[in-house]
CSV table of C-alpha atoms in Angstrom, one decimal:
chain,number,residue,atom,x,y,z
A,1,UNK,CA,76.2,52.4,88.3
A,2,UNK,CA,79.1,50.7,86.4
A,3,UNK,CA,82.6,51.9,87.9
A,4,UNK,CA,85.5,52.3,85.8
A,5,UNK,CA,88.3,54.6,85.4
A,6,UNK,CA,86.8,57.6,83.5
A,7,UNK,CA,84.2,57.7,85.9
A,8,UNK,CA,86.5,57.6,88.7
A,9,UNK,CA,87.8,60.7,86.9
A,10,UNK,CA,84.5,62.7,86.5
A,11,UNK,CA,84.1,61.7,90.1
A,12,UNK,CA,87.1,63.7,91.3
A,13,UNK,CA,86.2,66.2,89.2
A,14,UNK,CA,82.8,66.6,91.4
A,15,UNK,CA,85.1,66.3,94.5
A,16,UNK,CA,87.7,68.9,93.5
A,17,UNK,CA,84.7,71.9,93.0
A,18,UNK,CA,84.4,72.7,97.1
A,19,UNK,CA,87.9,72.0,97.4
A,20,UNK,CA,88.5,74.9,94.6
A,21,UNK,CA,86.2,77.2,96.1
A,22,UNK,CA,87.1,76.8,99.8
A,23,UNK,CA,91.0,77.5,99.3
A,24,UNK,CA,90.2,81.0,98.5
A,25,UNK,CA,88.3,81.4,101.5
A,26,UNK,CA,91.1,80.0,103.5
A,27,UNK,CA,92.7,82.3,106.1
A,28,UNK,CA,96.1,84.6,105.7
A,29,UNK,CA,97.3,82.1,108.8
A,30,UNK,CA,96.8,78.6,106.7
A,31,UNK,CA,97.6,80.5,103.1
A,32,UNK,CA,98.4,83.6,101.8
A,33,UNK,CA,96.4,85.8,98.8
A,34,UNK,CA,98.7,84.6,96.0
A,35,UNK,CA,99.2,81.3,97.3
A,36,UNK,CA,95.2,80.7,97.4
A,37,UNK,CA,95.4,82.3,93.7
A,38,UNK,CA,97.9,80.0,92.9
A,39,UNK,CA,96.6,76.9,94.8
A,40,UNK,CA,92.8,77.6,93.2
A,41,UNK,CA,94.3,78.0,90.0
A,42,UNK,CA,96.3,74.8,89.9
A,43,UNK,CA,93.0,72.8,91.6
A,44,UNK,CA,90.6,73.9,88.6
A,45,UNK,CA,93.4,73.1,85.7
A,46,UNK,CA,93.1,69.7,87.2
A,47,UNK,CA,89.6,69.6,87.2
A,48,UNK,CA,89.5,70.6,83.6
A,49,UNK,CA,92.0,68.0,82.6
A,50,UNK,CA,90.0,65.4,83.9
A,51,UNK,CA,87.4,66.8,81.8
A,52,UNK,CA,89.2,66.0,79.1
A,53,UNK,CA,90.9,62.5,80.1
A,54,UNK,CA,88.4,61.1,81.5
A,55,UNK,CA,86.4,61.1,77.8
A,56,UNK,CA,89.7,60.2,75.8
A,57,UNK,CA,89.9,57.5,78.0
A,58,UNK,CA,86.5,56.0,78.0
A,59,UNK,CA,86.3,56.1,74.1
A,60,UNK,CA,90.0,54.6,73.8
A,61,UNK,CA,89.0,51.7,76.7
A,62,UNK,CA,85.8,51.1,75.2
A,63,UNK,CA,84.5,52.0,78.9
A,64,UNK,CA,81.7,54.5,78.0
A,65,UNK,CA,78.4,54.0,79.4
A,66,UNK,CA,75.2,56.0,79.9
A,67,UNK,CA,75.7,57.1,83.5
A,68,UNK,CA,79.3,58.5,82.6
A,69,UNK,CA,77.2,59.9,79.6
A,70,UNK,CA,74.9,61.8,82.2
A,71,UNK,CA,77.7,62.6,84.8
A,72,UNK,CA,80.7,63.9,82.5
A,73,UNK,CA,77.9,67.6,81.7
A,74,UNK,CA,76.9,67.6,85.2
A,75,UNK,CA,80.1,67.4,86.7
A,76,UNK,CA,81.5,70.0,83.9
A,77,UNK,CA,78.6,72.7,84.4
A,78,UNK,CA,79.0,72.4,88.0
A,79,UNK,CA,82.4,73.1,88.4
A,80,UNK,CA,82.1,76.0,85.7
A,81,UNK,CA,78.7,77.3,87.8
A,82,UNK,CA,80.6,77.4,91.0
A,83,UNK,CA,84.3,78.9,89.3
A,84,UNK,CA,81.8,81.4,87.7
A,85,UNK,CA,79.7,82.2,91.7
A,86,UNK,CA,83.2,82.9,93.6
A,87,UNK,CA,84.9,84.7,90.4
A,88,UNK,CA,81.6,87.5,90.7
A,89,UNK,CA,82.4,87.2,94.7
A,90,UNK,CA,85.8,87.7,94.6
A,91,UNK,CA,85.2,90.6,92.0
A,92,UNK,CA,86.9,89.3,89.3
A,93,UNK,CA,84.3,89.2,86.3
A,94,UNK,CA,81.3,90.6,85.8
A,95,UNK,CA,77.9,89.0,87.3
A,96,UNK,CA,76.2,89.6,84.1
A,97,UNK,CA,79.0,87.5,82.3
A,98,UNK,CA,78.5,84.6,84.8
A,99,UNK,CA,74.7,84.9,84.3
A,100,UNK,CA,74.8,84.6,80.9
A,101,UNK,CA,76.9,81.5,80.7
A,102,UNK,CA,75.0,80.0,83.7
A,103,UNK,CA,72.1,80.4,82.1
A,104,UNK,CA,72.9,79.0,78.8
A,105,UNK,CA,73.9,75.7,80.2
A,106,UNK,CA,70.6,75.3,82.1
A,107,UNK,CA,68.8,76.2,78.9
A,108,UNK,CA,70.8,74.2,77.0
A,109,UNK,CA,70.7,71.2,79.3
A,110,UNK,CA,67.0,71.2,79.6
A,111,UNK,CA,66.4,71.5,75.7
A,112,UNK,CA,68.6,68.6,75.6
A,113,UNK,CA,66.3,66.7,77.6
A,114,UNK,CA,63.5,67.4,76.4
A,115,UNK,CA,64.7,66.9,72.6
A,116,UNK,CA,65.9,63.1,74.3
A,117,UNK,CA,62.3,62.5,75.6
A,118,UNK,CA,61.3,63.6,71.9
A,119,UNK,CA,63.7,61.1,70.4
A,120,UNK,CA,66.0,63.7,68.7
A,121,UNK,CA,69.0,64.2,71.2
A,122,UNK,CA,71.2,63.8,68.4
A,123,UNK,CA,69.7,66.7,67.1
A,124,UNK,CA,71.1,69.1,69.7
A,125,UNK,CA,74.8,66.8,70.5
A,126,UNK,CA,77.9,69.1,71.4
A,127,UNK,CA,78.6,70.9,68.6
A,128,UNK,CA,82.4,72.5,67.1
A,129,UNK,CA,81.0,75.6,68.2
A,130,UNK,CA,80.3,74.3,71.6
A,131,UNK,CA,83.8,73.2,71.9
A,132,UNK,CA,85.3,76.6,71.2
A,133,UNK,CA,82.7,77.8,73.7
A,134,UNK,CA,83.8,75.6,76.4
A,135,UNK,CA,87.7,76.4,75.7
A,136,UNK,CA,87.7,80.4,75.8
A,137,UNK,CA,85.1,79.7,79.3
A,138,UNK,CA,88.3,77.2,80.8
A,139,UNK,CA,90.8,79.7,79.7
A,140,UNK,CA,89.1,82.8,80.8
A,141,UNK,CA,88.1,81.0,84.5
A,142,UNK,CA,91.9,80.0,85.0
A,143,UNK,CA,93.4,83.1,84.1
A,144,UNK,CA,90.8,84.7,86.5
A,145,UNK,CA,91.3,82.3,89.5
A,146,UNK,CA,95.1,82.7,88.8
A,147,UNK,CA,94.8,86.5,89.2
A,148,UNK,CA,99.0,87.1,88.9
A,149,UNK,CA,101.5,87.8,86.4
A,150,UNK,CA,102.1,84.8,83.7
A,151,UNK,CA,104.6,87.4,81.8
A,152,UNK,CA,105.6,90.8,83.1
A,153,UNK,CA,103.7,93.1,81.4
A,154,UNK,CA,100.9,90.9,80.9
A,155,UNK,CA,97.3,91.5,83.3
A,156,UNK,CA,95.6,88.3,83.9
A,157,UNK,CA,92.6,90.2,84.8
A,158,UNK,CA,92.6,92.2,81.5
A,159,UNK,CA,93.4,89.0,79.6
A,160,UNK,CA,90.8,86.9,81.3
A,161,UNK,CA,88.4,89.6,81.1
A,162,UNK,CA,88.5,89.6,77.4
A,163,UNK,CA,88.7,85.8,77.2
A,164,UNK,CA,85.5,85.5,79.2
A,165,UNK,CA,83.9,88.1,76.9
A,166,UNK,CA,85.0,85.8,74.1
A,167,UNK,CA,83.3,83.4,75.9
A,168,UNK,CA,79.8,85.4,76.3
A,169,UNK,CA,80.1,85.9,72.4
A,170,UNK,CA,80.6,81.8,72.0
A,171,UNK,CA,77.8,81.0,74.6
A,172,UNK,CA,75.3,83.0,73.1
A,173,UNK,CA,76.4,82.1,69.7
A,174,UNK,CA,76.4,78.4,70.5
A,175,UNK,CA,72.8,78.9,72.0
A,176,UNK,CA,71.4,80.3,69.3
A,177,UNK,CA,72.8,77.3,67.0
A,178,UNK,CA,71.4,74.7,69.5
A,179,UNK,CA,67.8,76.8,69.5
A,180,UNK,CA,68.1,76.3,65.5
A,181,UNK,CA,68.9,72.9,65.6
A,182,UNK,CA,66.1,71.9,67.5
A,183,UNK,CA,64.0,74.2,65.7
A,184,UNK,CA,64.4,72.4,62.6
A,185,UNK,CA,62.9,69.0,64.5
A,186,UNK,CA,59.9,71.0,65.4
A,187,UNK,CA,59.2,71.3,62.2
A,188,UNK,CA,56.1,69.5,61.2
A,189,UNK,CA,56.0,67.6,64.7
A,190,UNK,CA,52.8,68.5,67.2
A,191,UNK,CA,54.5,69.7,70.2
A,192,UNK,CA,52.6,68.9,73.6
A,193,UNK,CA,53.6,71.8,75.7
């Protein structure tokens, strides 16, 4: 397992998901409601930035590698799975919503892998759309874990309730475009089910 700073990076992304998750569980006595709103908030737009730094800086170091490949999605799904678990417990979104996206990414993930055991990975790679999905998700989760005013006036429950239908649209959207994708390198290929 080759060590470097971007997977350093994805690492404490993995490490910052129970953190996340058990500040909102914390008592009134260690920290208050808005605090842990606050506090949760802050922890997860942390997480996402290394989401994004730790790839900027692997391509500009010329440190990428196949297990930072493999880690970077699992450490992104998992702290969107379990943002997605305590947003549905603290009843903030919809379970439907979070079962939807959940469930995209395991599909997703697993017709990735198979289309890699096929030969045709590239077939299925992270798409524009994919991108746009994973933004209005980010956006929608923050605003939700945040749970407070940004502007008077403004509901960050109303707001991140329609960014995380914007986000339902986008995963199922980006689904059906990854399904197509690999559809076309069925085509004319015997299958072994």
């Amino acid at each position: 397992m080759p060590f470097n700073l971007p997977i350093l990076l994805t690492w404490f992304r993995v490490v910052l998901i129970p953190i996340c998750v058990a500040v909102f569980f914390l008592p009134d006595s260690i920290l208050l409601s808005d605090m842990r709103n606050t506090t949760g908030a802050v922890i997860f737009a942390l997480a996402a930035f290394t989401d994004w730094a730790d790839g900027f800086l692997a391509r500009r170091l010329g440190q990428t590698s196949a297990f930072g490949a493999f880690l970077d999605p699992v450490a992104d799904k998992l702290i969107v799975a379990a943002a997605l678990i305590l947003l549905v417990e603290l009843n903030r979104t919809p379970g439907w919503m979070a079962m939807i996206i959940i469930g995209r990414e395991i599909a997703i993930s697993a017709l990735r892998e198979w289309m890699a055991e096929m030969g045709s990975r590239k077939s299925v790679a992270v798409a524009y759309i994919g991108k746009l999905k994973t933004t209005a998700q980010m956006v929608a989760i923050l605003m939700l874990l945040y749970d407070g005013p940004i502007i008077p006036g403004i509901d960050t429950w109303t707001l991140g309730n329609l960014c995380m239908v914007v986000a339902v649209i986008l995963t199922l959207w980006s689904m059906v475009y990854y399904l197509r994708m690999a559809a076309h390198e069925f085509k004319g290929k015997k299958i072994d089910v």
